[in-house]
Each structure stands twice: as C-alpha cells, then as structure tokens.
Rosetta silent file (secondary structure, phi, psi, omega in degrees, C-alpha in Angstrom):
SEQUENCE: XXXXXXXXXXXXXXXXXXXXXXXXXXXXXXXXXXXXXXXXXXXXXXXXXXXXXXXXXXXXXXXXXXXXXXXXXXXXXXXXXXXXXXXXXXXXXXXXXXXXXXXXXXXXXXXXXXXXXXXXXXXXXXXXXXXXXXXXXXXXXXXXXXXXXXXXXXXXXXXXXXXXXXXXXXXXXXXXXXXXXXXXXXXXXXXXXXXXXXXXXXXXXXXXXXXXXXXXXXXXXXXXXXXXXXXXXXXXXXXXXXXXXXXXXXXXXXXXXXXXXXXXXXXXXXXXXXXXXXXXXXXXXXXXXXXXXXXXXXXXXXXXXXX
SCORE:     score description
SCORE:     0.000 S_00000001
   1 L     0.000  129.780  179.947  260.039  208.714 -157.590 S_00000001
   2 L   -76.987  145.957  178.731  262.025  206.676 -160.118 S_00000001
   3 L   -94.979  129.665 -177.979  260.493  203.473 -161.443 S_00000001
   4 L   -64.957  136.283  178.694  262.706  200.397 -161.171 S_00000001
   5 L   -62.588  137.009  174.880  263.810  199.016 -164.513 S_00000001
   6 H   -56.548  -29.314  178.888  262.142  195.705 -165.429 S_00000001
   7 H   -61.872  -43.086 -178.529  265.678  194.543 -166.187 S_00000001
   8 H   -65.513  -42.548 -177.876  266.691  195.077 -162.562 S_00000001
   9 H   -64.006  -28.990  177.750  263.663  193.226 -161.165 S_00000001
  10 H   -78.306  -25.183 -176.309  264.579  190.199 -163.309 S_00000001
  11 H   -87.463  -32.299 -171.830  268.208  190.285 -162.194 S_00000001
  12 H   -57.024  -36.139  178.206  267.869  190.769 -158.442 S_00000001
  13 H   -58.786  -25.818 -178.114  266.826  187.137 -157.699 S_00000001
  14 H   -77.281   -7.452  176.353  270.207  186.014 -159.056 S_00000001
  15 H   -75.512  -15.112 -172.753  271.973  187.941 -156.301 S_00000001
  16 H  -115.808   23.807  177.678  270.813  185.355 -153.764 S_00000001
  17 L   -65.360  138.240 -179.947  271.803  182.066 -155.413 S_00000001
  18 L   -71.086  -35.404 -177.919  273.050  179.502 -152.897 S_00000001
  19 L  -108.987  142.753  174.776  275.627  178.099 -155.328 S_00000001
  20 L   -58.092  142.427  178.740  278.064  180.094 -157.469 S_00000001
  21 L  -137.970   65.585 -172.068  276.963  180.272 -161.097 S_00000001
  22 H   -60.337  -38.723 -178.647  279.797  182.070 -162.872 S_00000001
  23 H   -64.978  -46.307  177.858  278.843  181.043 -166.405 S_00000001
  24 H   -60.557  -46.377 -174.929  275.237  182.163 -165.970 S_00000001
  25 H   -68.555  -36.974  175.011  276.226  185.434 -164.306 S_00000001
  26 H   -60.775  -42.893  179.289  278.817  186.300 -166.974 S_00000001
  27 H   -65.903  -42.156  178.735  276.154  185.779 -169.621 S_00000001
  28 H   -60.046  -47.551  179.703  273.618  187.807 -167.663 S_00000001
  29 H   -59.484  -44.977 -178.954  276.007  190.721 -167.243 S_00000001
  30 H   -62.866  -46.201 -179.382  276.874  190.618 -170.936 S_00000001
  31 H   -62.801  -41.198 -179.693  273.270  190.462 -172.138 S_00000001
  32 H   -68.468  -38.574  176.548  272.242  193.315 -169.858 S_00000001
  33 H   -61.830  -40.050  178.130  275.174  195.475 -170.960 S_00000001
  34 H   -63.715  -41.786  179.260  274.169  194.887 -174.574 S_00000001
  35 H   -64.697  -41.513  179.331  270.570  195.884 -173.776 S_00000001
  36 H   -65.490  -39.802  178.068  271.627  199.037 -171.951 S_00000001
  37 H   -60.893  -44.922  179.880  273.904  199.974 -174.854 S_00000001
  38 H   -64.283  -38.801  176.675  271.072  199.556 -177.325 S_00000001
  39 H   -62.414  -30.254  179.134  268.778  201.648 -175.107 S_00000001
  40 L   -80.209   -3.231  176.954  271.461  204.340 -175.202 S_00000001
  41 L    77.007   26.326 -177.764  271.298  204.298 -179.002 S_00000001
  42 L  -112.165  140.545  171.382  274.893  203.148 -179.512 S_00000001
  43 L   -79.252  166.104  177.703  276.221  200.481 -181.838 S_00000001
  44 H   -60.177  -43.172  179.529  278.828  198.045 -180.569 S_00000001
  45 H   -62.632  -43.315  179.967  281.524  199.812 -182.632 S_00000001
  46 H   -62.373  -45.763 -179.158  280.524  203.251 -181.327 S_00000001
  47 H   -65.185  -42.816 -179.373  280.565  202.124 -177.692 S_00000001
  48 H   -60.664  -46.121 -179.822  283.890  200.289 -178.088 S_00000001
  49 H   -63.042  -38.041 -175.780  285.582  203.336 -179.611 S_00000001
  50 H   -64.556  -30.023 -178.936  284.166  205.643 -176.933 S_00000001
  51 H  -108.931    6.542  176.088  285.817  203.692 -174.101 S_00000001
  52 L    79.625   23.448  175.848  288.959  202.649 -175.973 S_00000001
  53 L   -95.394  159.805  165.417  288.056  198.970 -176.483 S_00000001
  54 L   -79.588  151.485  175.237  288.407  196.966 -179.642 S_00000001
  55 H   -56.155  -34.569  179.946  285.024  195.857 -181.054 S_00000001
  56 H   -64.149  -38.323  179.907  286.143  192.251 -180.463 S_00000001
  57 H   -65.207  -46.102  179.743  286.677  192.944 -176.752 S_00000001
  58 H   -65.001  -36.889  177.435  283.227  194.462 -176.306 S_00000001
  59 H   -60.606  -42.351  178.897  281.715  191.581 -178.279 S_00000001
  60 H   -64.178  -41.573 -179.916  283.344  189.082 -175.867 S_00000001
  61 H   -61.796  -46.622 -177.210  282.070  191.011 -172.851 S_00000001
  62 H   -70.361  -25.439  177.662  278.517  191.106 -174.185 S_00000001
  63 H   -83.852  -11.263  179.636  278.648  187.405 -175.113 S_00000001
  64 L    66.745   33.598 -176.727  279.811  186.443 -171.594 S_00000001
  65 L   -96.795  167.395 -179.750  282.647  184.297 -172.929 S_00000001
  66 L    97.381  157.247 -179.531  286.000  183.380 -171.392 S_00000001
  67 L   -66.799  -37.064 -174.711  286.948  181.681 -168.136 S_00000001
  68 L  -107.347  151.133  175.896  286.946  184.909 -166.177 S_00000001
  69 L   -71.296  167.603  177.708  284.325  187.683 -166.020 S_00000001
  70 L   -60.740  157.089  175.048  285.148  191.139 -167.418 S_00000001
  71 L   -68.182  136.699 -175.630  287.342  193.469 -165.393 S_00000001
  72 H   -59.173  -37.887 -179.685  285.181  195.653 -163.155 S_00000001
  73 H   -60.779  -35.405  178.763  286.857  198.848 -164.359 S_00000001
  74 H   -67.676  -41.730  179.462  285.841  197.987 -167.932 S_00000001
  75 H   -67.322  -40.155  177.321  282.216  197.405 -166.939 S_00000001
  76 H   -60.614  -40.462  179.705  282.176  200.639 -164.930 S_00000001
  77 H   -61.908  -40.644  179.214  283.463  202.525 -167.985 S_00000001
  78 H   -68.151  -43.735  179.717  280.611  201.117 -170.084 S_00000001
  79 H   -62.275  -37.338  176.982  277.967  201.876 -167.462 S_00000001
  80 H   -65.801  -43.802  178.684  279.269  205.431 -167.220 S_00000001
  81 H   -59.929  -40.128 -176.748  279.165  205.839 -170.999 S_00000001
  82 L   -82.055   -3.815 -178.450  275.578  204.593 -171.089 S_00000001
  83 L    54.552   49.097 -177.306  274.621  206.886 -168.145 S_00000001
  84 L   -69.387  138.816  177.673  273.122  203.903 -166.379 S_00000001
  85 L   -58.364  143.019 -169.586  270.841  204.579 -163.416 S_00000001
  86 H   -56.926  -45.754 -175.741  272.695  204.073 -160.113 S_00000001
  87 H   -67.294  -42.180  178.393  270.631  201.172 -158.752 S_00000001
  88 H   -61.991  -41.088  178.234  270.742  199.242 -162.022 S_00000001
  89 H   -63.248  -41.016 -177.670  274.501  199.799 -162.208 S_00000001
  90 H   -66.557  -37.205  178.354  274.975  198.588 -158.629 S_00000001
  91 H   -65.205  -43.979  179.231  272.996  195.381 -159.313 S_00000001
  92 H   -62.636  -40.354 -179.278  275.074  194.633 -162.403 S_00000001
  93 H   -68.292  -35.097  176.519  278.323  195.234 -160.535 S_00000001
  94 H   -66.420  -41.335  176.121  277.235  192.916 -157.716 S_00000001
  95 H   -62.289  -39.788  179.537  276.418  190.217 -160.271 S_00000001
  96 H   -61.091  -43.663  179.716  279.805  190.797 -161.873 S_00000001
  97 H   -65.287  -39.781  177.953  281.601  190.250 -158.553 S_00000001
  98 H   -66.576  -29.467  178.006  279.622  187.073 -157.901 S_00000001
  99 H   -64.895  -17.271  177.812  280.563  185.886 -161.393 S_00000001
 100 L   -83.831   -8.230  177.936  284.147  185.833 -160.137 S_00000001
 101 L   -79.444  124.934 -174.719  283.336  183.184 -157.518 S_00000001
 102 L   -68.984  141.783  170.514  284.439  179.799 -158.929 S_00000001
 103 L   -75.925  165.551 -176.427  281.932  177.042 -159.501 S_00000001
 104 H   -57.130  -36.551 -175.932  282.722  173.605 -158.059 S_00000001
 105 H   -71.456  -20.939 -177.908  283.926  172.375 -161.475 S_00000001
 106 H   -80.892   -0.017  175.980  286.449  175.192 -161.801 S_00000001
 107 H   -89.304   -2.997  177.923  288.467  173.756 -158.925 S_00000001
 108 L   -85.320  155.486  176.978  289.605  170.892 -161.152 S_00000001
 109 L   -52.596  136.435 -179.073  292.892  170.881 -163.040 S_00000001
 110 L   -62.119  -20.633  175.727  292.610  172.834 -166.307 S_00000001
 111 L   -66.437  -28.999  176.571  293.860  169.739 -168.150 S_00000001
 112 L   -86.785  -19.135 -173.568  290.559  168.102 -167.184 S_00000001
 113 L  -128.368   68.935  173.710  288.578  171.285 -167.817 S_00000001
 114 L   -57.857  161.414 -171.986  289.551  172.960 -171.099 S_00000001
 115 H   -55.943  -39.247 -178.048  287.728  176.246 -171.629 S_00000001
 116 H   -66.932  -35.282  179.783  285.042  174.739 -173.875 S_00000001
 117 H   -75.649  -36.767  174.616  284.232  172.014 -171.332 S_00000001
 118 H   -54.977  -44.620 -178.532  284.269  174.531 -168.479 S_00000001
 119 H   -66.800  -41.415  178.757  281.642  176.490 -170.382 S_00000001
 120 H   -59.193  -49.807 -177.984  279.480  173.436 -171.054 S_00000001
 121 H   -61.805  -41.923  178.206  279.397  172.393 -167.389 S_00000001
 122 H   -62.204  -39.565  178.075  278.651  175.970 -166.344 S_00000001
 123 H   -67.281  -41.039  178.230  275.801  176.198 -168.846 S_00000001
 124 H   -63.506  -39.064  178.794  274.341  172.880 -167.688 S_00000001
 125 H   -62.873  -28.834 -175.113  274.504  174.057 -164.075 S_00000001
 126 H   -97.520  -13.953 -172.547  272.548  177.185 -165.042 S_00000001
 127 L   -71.694  151.014  170.761  270.042  175.716 -167.517 S_00000001
 128 L   -96.291  -19.562  177.569  266.357  175.213 -166.806 S_00000001
 129 E  -146.963  135.628  178.563  266.048  172.661 -169.621 S_00000001
 130 E  -128.762  122.003  174.404  268.603  170.366 -171.268 S_00000001
 131 E  -114.494  140.069 -177.168  267.805  168.336 -174.375 S_00000001
 132 E  -145.168  146.814  172.881  270.336  165.906 -175.762 S_00000001
 133 E  -126.268  132.176 -178.764  270.704  163.364 -178.551 S_00000001
 134 E  -128.521  139.255  179.586  273.416  160.696 -178.435 S_00000001
 135 L  -116.110   -6.251 -177.362  274.511  158.189 -181.066 S_00000001
 136 L  -127.041  -47.609 -176.124  277.486  156.564 -179.319 S_00000001
 137 L  -124.077  160.251  167.867  277.421  156.879 -175.522 S_00000001
 138 L   -62.096  135.894  179.505  274.911  157.419 -172.742 S_00000001
 139 L   -54.683  144.423 -174.844  274.868  161.209 -172.088 S_00000001
 140 H   -53.058  -39.216 -178.280  277.329  162.255 -169.390 S_00000001
 141 H   -67.469  -15.555 -175.972  274.608  163.452 -166.980 S_00000001
 142 H  -111.133    8.965 -176.057  273.018  159.991 -167.075 S_00000001
 143 L   -85.082  146.185  168.206  276.130  157.823 -166.704 S_00000001
 144 L   -80.218  161.486  177.146  276.968  155.552 -163.775 S_00000001
 145 H   -58.555  -40.452 -178.175  280.524  155.801 -162.372 S_00000001
 146 H   -67.316  -40.156  177.647  281.467  152.392 -163.815 S_00000001
 147 H   -67.538  -41.944  177.919  280.157  153.296 -167.260 S_00000001
 148 H   -59.124  -40.554  178.591  281.884  156.701 -167.079 S_00000001
 149 H   -62.450  -41.136  179.215  285.149  154.929 -166.252 S_00000001
 150 H   -65.198  -37.891  178.152  284.756  152.696 -169.292 S_00000001
 151 H   -64.895  -45.220 -179.462  284.097  155.729 -171.512 S_00000001
 152 H   -63.771  -46.192 -178.705  287.185  157.529 -170.200 S_00000001
 153 H   -63.569  -34.405  178.298  289.413  154.448 -170.568 S_00000001
 154 H   -71.672  -41.129 -177.128  288.188  153.924 -174.112 S_00000001
 155 H   -77.772  -26.904 -177.687  288.667  157.555 -175.100 S_00000001
 156 L  -130.240   71.405 -174.529  292.019  158.022 -173.321 S_00000001
 157 L   -63.025  -22.236 -179.051  293.813  154.662 -173.429 S_00000001
 158 L   -95.550    2.260 -178.731  297.153  156.207 -172.368 S_00000001
 159 L   -67.731  145.704  176.476  295.768  158.097 -169.349 S_00000001
 160 L   -71.292  161.629  179.968  297.190  157.253 -165.932 S_00000001
 161 H   -62.072  -34.760  178.430  294.942  155.572 -163.389 S_00000001
 162 H   -65.957  -42.590  179.234  294.885  158.804 -161.349 S_00000001
 163 H   -63.876  -40.501  177.974  293.773  160.846 -164.342 S_00000001
 164 H   -59.030  -47.361 -177.648  291.066  158.304 -165.116 S_00000001
 165 H   -64.789  -38.149  178.172  289.771  158.459 -161.535 S_00000001
 166 H   -65.170  -39.530  179.023  289.786  162.275 -161.516 S_00000001
 167 H   -68.498  -38.450  176.728  287.809  162.327 -164.763 S_00000001
 168 H   -65.369  -41.845  177.423  285.327  159.798 -163.406 S_00000001
 169 H   -58.574  -43.499  179.480  284.995  161.861 -160.225 S_00000001
 170 H   -63.517  -46.198  179.729  284.256  164.939 -162.324 S_00000001
 171 H   -62.468  -41.227 -178.669  281.652  163.137 -164.435 S_00000001
 172 H   -66.351  -39.818  178.591  280.012  161.682 -161.342 S_00000001
 173 H   -62.069  -35.376  179.895  279.884  165.081 -159.643 S_00000001
 174 H   -62.281  -33.879 -175.939  278.113  166.493 -162.694 S_00000001
 175 H   -69.094  -16.654  178.158  275.295  163.975 -162.318 S_00000001
 176 H   -61.794  -20.139  177.703  274.386  165.449 -158.898 S_00000001
 177 H   -54.310  -35.101 -175.650  272.680  168.198 -160.867 S_00000001
 178 H   -72.372  -16.726 -177.077  269.744  165.837 -161.469 S_00000001
 179 H  -100.696    0.999 -179.228  269.105  165.391 -157.736 S_00000001
 180 L   -74.505  152.125  176.336  268.980  169.092 -156.846 S_00000001
 181 L   -58.840  -31.667 -179.843  265.674  170.686 -155.789 S_00000001
 182 L  -103.122   32.858 -176.605  266.047  173.102 -158.725 S_00000001
 183 L   -58.230  144.765  177.177  267.161  170.425 -161.198 S_00000001
 184 L   -72.152  161.466  171.504  266.686  171.256 -164.886 S_00000001
 185 E   -76.344  123.601 -177.621  264.225  169.424 -167.085 S_00000001
 186 E  -115.985  128.935 -178.707  266.297  166.805 -168.939 S_00000001
 187 E  -130.439  107.487 -175.875  265.087  165.167 -172.144 S_00000001
 188 E  -112.290  130.983  173.584  267.468  162.609 -173.655 S_00000001
 189 E  -115.401  124.112 -176.484  266.972  160.782 -176.948 S_00000001
 190 E  -116.027  139.166  168.101  269.346  157.856 -177.551 S_00000001
 191 E   -69.919  143.130 -177.785  270.002  155.837 -180.644 S_00000001
 192 L   -59.057  -26.019  179.260  269.415  152.143 -179.840 S_00000001
 193 H   -59.869  -26.373  176.834  273.051  151.430 -180.761 S_00000001
 194 H   -60.573  -36.781 -178.218  274.014  153.176 -177.492 S_00000001
 195 H   -74.524  -23.859 -173.967  272.306  150.347 -175.603 S_00000001
 196 H   -96.528  -17.061 -178.602  274.068  147.660 -177.625 S_00000001
 197 L   -78.318  113.731 -173.468  277.621  149.042 -177.550 S_00000001
 198 L   -81.748  120.830  176.005  279.314  147.183 -174.687 S_00000001
 199 L  -125.634  120.956  177.078  281.465  149.350 -172.451 S_00000001
 200 L    82.581   -3.225  178.601  283.033  147.898 -169.334 S_00000001
 201 L   105.236  171.425 -174.855  281.377  144.500 -169.668 S_00000001
 202 H   -63.051  -40.853 -178.281  277.912  143.023 -169.253 S_00000001
 203 H   -64.979  -41.464  178.807  277.540  143.912 -165.577 S_00000001
 204 H   -62.251  -42.678 -179.652  278.442  147.557 -166.218 S_00000001
 205 H   -67.539  -39.922  178.420  275.923  147.739 -169.063 S_00000001
 206 H   -61.492  -43.785  178.531  273.209  146.058 -167.005 S_00000001
 207 H   -64.077  -39.900 -178.445  273.766  148.569 -164.201 S_00000001
 208 H   -65.755  -43.427 -179.969  273.792  151.464 -166.672 S_00000001
 209 H   -66.655  -37.796  176.441  270.502  150.483 -168.309 S_00000001
 210 H   -63.878  -36.743  178.638  268.894  150.017 -164.892 S_00000001
 211 H   -64.807  -40.376  176.787  270.182  153.478 -163.958 S_00000001
 212 H   -61.121  -42.847  178.583  268.534  154.965 -167.043 S_00000001
 213 H   -62.496  -42.840  179.616  265.236  153.368 -166.069 S_00000001
 214 H   -62.139  -46.987 -178.806  265.582  154.735 -162.521 S_00000001
 215 H   -63.888  -37.172 -179.616  266.377  158.266 -163.724 S_00000001
 216 H   -65.917  -14.991  175.428  263.500  158.202 -166.186 S_00000001
 217 L   -78.626  -12.226  176.506  261.236  157.687 -163.189 S_00000001
 218 L   -73.477  143.821 -175.244  262.100  161.189 -161.951 S_00000001
 219 L   -65.199  -20.005 -176.634  259.435  163.745 -162.876 S_00000001
 220 L  -104.602    9.043 -179.255  261.951  166.034 -164.604 S_00000001
 221 E  -121.762  129.810  175.448  263.762  163.370 -166.674 S_00000001
 222 E  -123.956  131.886  177.243  262.548  161.891 -169.963 S_00000001
 223 E  -124.615  128.735  175.051  264.434  159.175 -171.864 S_00000001
 224 E  -128.095  153.685 -179.471  263.483  158.002 -175.360 S_00000001
 225 E  -123.450  134.199  173.043  265.135  155.507 -177.702 S_00000001
 226 E   -93.026  111.757 -177.544  265.240  155.585 -181.509 S_00000001
 227 L   -65.222  152.965  179.308  265.082  151.902 -182.580 S_00000001
 228 L   -62.571  -27.198 -177.171  267.532  150.636 -185.156 S_00000001
 229 L   -83.661    3.205  172.982  264.688  149.647 -187.459 S_00000001
 230 L   -87.859   86.191 -171.618  263.549  153.267 -187.793 S_00000001
 231 L   -76.691  -15.341 -177.807  265.515  153.764 -190.992 S_00000001
 232 L   -96.942    8.029 -175.946  264.008  157.171 -191.799 S_00000001
 233 L   -58.104  135.420 -177.050  265.040  158.811 -188.510 S_00000001
 234 L   -90.663   55.630 -174.025  266.250  162.376 -189.051 S_00000001
 235 L   -82.741  135.967  171.748  269.163  162.006 -186.661 S_00000001
 236 L   -62.840  158.799 -177.612  272.109  164.423 -186.744 S_00000001
 237 L   -81.421   -8.097 -178.762  275.464  162.795 -187.463 S_00000001
 238 L  -133.622  160.110  175.705  276.935  164.039 -184.170 S_00000001
 239 L   -62.144  148.031 -178.850  275.733  164.322 -180.566 S_00000001
 240 E  -132.548  134.761  171.039  273.719  167.459 -179.822 S_00000001
 241 E  -123.773  128.661 -176.324  273.013  169.209 -176.530 S_00000001
 242 E  -117.947  124.202 -175.188  270.421  171.990 -176.470 S_00000001
 243 E  -118.864  136.491  178.955  270.262  174.275 -173.418 S_00000001
 244 E  -126.824  144.821 -176.199  267.526  176.693 -172.438 S_00000001
 245 L  -122.667  136.706 -169.347  267.541  179.289 -169.655 S_00000001
 246 L   -90.488  121.262  164.642  264.403  180.525 -167.970 S_00000001
 247 L    64.155   25.070 -177.303  263.141  184.091 -167.973 S_00000001
 248 L  -127.878   22.159  176.468  266.438  185.982 -168.040 S_00000001
 249 L    64.489   18.696 -179.966  266.694  187.160 -171.659 S_00000001
 250 L   -91.183  144.603  178.979  269.442  184.642 -172.402 S_00000001
 251 L   -73.856  153.648  168.551  269.603  182.943 -175.795 S_00000001
 252 L   -64.992  151.495 -178.680  269.213  179.193 -176.173 S_00000001
 253 E  -127.864  134.700  173.053  272.585  177.504 -176.722 S_00000001
 254 E  -109.160  130.964 -178.852  273.425  174.457 -178.827 S_00000001
 255 E  -111.472  124.330  178.319  276.578  172.527 -177.923 S_00000001
 256 E  -122.324  117.468 -173.534  278.288  170.374 -180.560 S_00000001
 257 E   -97.210  134.172  170.893  281.300  168.403 -179.342 S_00000001
 258 L  -106.484 -170.214 -174.900  284.302  167.411 -181.422 S_00000001
 259 L   -65.576  -49.133 -177.259  287.267  165.260 -180.352 S_00000001
 260 L  -126.955   22.269  178.747  289.316  168.024 -178.702 S_00000001
 261 L  -160.673 -175.601  179.411  287.088  171.067 -179.020 S_00000001
 262 E  -156.368  159.887  176.594  283.462  172.114 -179.236 S_00000001
 263 E  -118.728  135.442  175.522  281.189  174.596 -180.959 S_00000001
 264 E  -113.426  123.503  179.133  278.569  176.703 -179.173 S_00000001
 265 E  -107.038  132.121  179.034  275.758  178.114 -181.312 S_00000001
 266 L  -127.313  -12.844  178.100  273.663  181.020 -180.027 S_00000001
 267 L   -61.953  131.479 -172.725  272.261  182.545 -183.208 S_00000001
 268 H   -59.391  -39.655 -179.223  268.486  182.123 -183.039 S_00000001
 269 H   -64.756  -40.073 -179.760  268.149  180.819 -186.605 S_00000001
 270 H   -69.332  -45.913 -178.253  270.837  178.156 -186.015 S_00000001
 271 H   -66.348  -32.536  179.351  269.523  177.016 -182.634 S_00000001
 272 H   -64.017  -36.854  177.668  265.987  176.852 -184.002 S_00000001
 273 H   -59.587  -42.349 -179.508  267.124  174.344 -186.650 S_00000001
 274 H   -71.760  -35.819  177.521  268.451  172.054 -183.918 S_00000001
 275 H   -61.400  -44.030  179.255  265.334  172.485 -181.791 S_00000001
 276 H   -64.154  -40.923  179.250  263.197  171.395 -184.749 S_00000001
 277 H   -62.543  -40.626  178.806  265.546  168.456 -185.436 S_00000001
 278 H   -68.424  -36.471  176.219  265.274  167.299 -181.807 S_00000001
 279 H   -61.493  -43.910  179.667  261.492  167.632 -181.947 S_00000001
 280 H   -62.803  -42.661  179.798  261.424  165.400 -185.048 S_00000001
 281 H   -61.735  -41.386  179.455  263.669  162.837 -183.370 S_00000001
 282 H   -63.139  -35.403  177.595  261.420  162.728 -180.315 S_00000001
 283 H   -68.947  -35.701 -177.522  258.444  162.075 -182.611 S_00000001
 284 H   -80.778  -22.692 -179.377  260.317  159.283 -184.423 S_00000001
 285 L   -74.972  165.080  170.279  261.599  157.665 -181.223 S_00000001
 286 L   -62.448  148.467  177.024  259.661  155.236 -179.078 S_00000001
 287 L   -68.590  165.875 -174.563  257.523  157.026 -176.529 S_00000001
 288 H   -54.749  -40.037 -179.180  258.914  157.090 -172.956 S_00000001
 289 H   -65.497  -46.805  179.418  256.917  154.055 -171.812 S_00000001
 290 H   -66.394  -32.687  177.718  257.964  151.929 -174.792 S_00000001
 291 H   -64.783  -40.972  177.539  261.530  153.170 -174.415 S_00000001
 292 H   -64.462  -37.948  178.085  261.600  151.931 -170.807 S_00000001
 293 H   -63.336  -39.455  178.876  260.294  148.569 -171.964 S_00000001
 294 H   -67.997  -39.586  177.547  263.109  148.361 -174.535 S_00000001
 295 H   -60.128  -46.718 -178.867  265.726  149.290 -171.926 S_00000001
 296 H   -66.068  -41.870  179.994  264.495  146.559 -169.585 S_00000001
 297 H   -63.393  -42.261 -179.971  264.226  144.001 -172.383 S_00000001
 298 H   -64.751  -41.900  178.971  267.758  144.773 -173.597 S_00000001
 299 H   -61.395  -41.637 -176.961  269.156  144.482 -170.080 S_00000001
 300 H   -74.996  -41.666 -174.378  267.475  141.097 -169.575 S_00000001
 301 H   -79.815  -40.082 -172.228  268.126  139.643 -173.016 S_00000001
 302 H   -99.004  -29.975 -172.000  271.632  140.974 -173.705 S_00000001
 303 L  -124.619   21.853  179.664  273.147  141.618 -170.289 S_00000001
 304 L   -60.215  146.097  178.906  271.476  139.156 -167.949 S_00000001
 305 L   -62.136  141.290  179.327  273.676  137.869 -165.148 S_00000001
 306 L   -64.452  140.974 -179.695  275.332  134.567 -165.945 S_00000001
 307 L   -66.656    0.000    0.000  273.614  131.602 -164.259 S_00000001
C-alpha cells in the first residue's frame, strides 16, 4: 500500500474552498512543482531543458506569477518528467484548474486592476496574517467609503466620476475581508501624521477615526499609532505590507507600492529585514489601548462636529 505524500495531505483542504483563490492556488501549484522537481534531483535549468521550456518560463511557473495559471499541458509535462505519483499529480491538476476560476476582484476592468494590484488583492484574500505600516493614508483595508473616495480623488484628480465610484466600490469590497469568518489577523501601525492629514473634510475624518476604533475592537485587528514626538522611530520611508500564509509551504511576501507599480519581495533574507523593522515599529508605537485613546482624542479635539 502506498503512503500518501505529506505534500498531498496539506494540499487537499484547498480543493474545497468556498471562494475562488486564484493567487493562492497558483502559488501553491508553483511551490509544489518546485518541491517535486527538487525531490527528483533536477535543477531548474535541467528540468526546463528536458521539457523544452526556457528557464525563465519554469521560474515563472514555480513562482506562481502572472494573471493566469500555467497551461495544463505544461504542468502535465513537468509532472511526467518528475514521474509524479498519480494521486499527487491529480491533486495538483485539480488545484491548477481551480486556479483558473476568477476571484471577485478579477471581474473589474483591468484599468482598475493592473497586474501588480491584482496580485496584491489576491495575496490579501489568501493571507492568514497581514501587517502594514502607513505614513500617509489609512491602509486600504481599514478605510471608510468616504475616506476612500477622498484618497482616489486626491490621487487621480482627472478621473471621471464613474471611475472614482468604481475605484471606491473596489476598495470598499476589499474591506469585506475583515468581516469573514476566516478573516486574516491584521496588524496596522500608522504614523500619527495619517490622523492629522485631512482628506474629505472634518466629518469624513471623524468617521474614519471612529471606524478605526471600531475595527480595532475586533479580536483579529490591532491598530497602533507612532506619535509624532517619537523622533527615533525606525520607520521605513515608504508604506510596507507584510503577508504571511499559514501551513502551506508558501514564503512570506513583502509588498512595496510605488506610484504606478509595486515590488513584491519573497526572498527570506529580504522579508526578514522588513519583519524585524515592523517589530521595532510596533515596540516604538503606542500600545493598542493608548493608540485608541489617541484616536478618540484626535477625533474630539481636531474633528469635533461644529456646534
């Protein structure tokens, strides 16, 4: 009697997900193919040559990148080369087919969802833990619709009203992730300047700060603030999002956003540097209770309703 591969037992639960998770499944397929190749004693170059791929193509497949999953015929060729056991091969192929089912965010116009943003949303949907540091805006997952609209209008002053509303709709839909039964653990550290930068007016800011307090009351959400008078804070110069995935052999991913593009880091040494930096920031920030007190105080002192 053959013994089921531990790899297969870890993958089978993902065959029964209620919601499509194409980004997660592409990564899973890629990581497992890389593991099977290594078990077969083949380098990436050797395997690519054996099936007529370029090394770059096999690297993309194993990294799970691109909007679409690999072509099934290509994956079958690799599984055949590696002499993969039939049941393990069938599980991988089923995951591959499910990876072709679009996530809710992939139904939006590609102008709203460039490939890098598509990947970010897919990773957030699949993550078990999301850590973020922001120096300019409230993180997208924690924004109210009115605040999101102000962010979009500020960033895209020439956008049509329809485009603005579609972008706000997309941002608002993303926040539903926090209300799911399987919601990820979210840990957000904000520079105090985020609370003081007025977007959309006093009422919008008051609502946004109240929303942060409400979300921080959820058991899986933590919000901390780095006060302006902490002059020694070891804050990165750009926003950082750190994503972790539970128990599926996937690497942690760091997301760094630029104006019209983004960088995804997966190398363990690089991601570890950001994890340590976020740990230091959390130590330097106010603790969650004091952070909530500052949010409430700022809302009352700076954004109180006019008499």
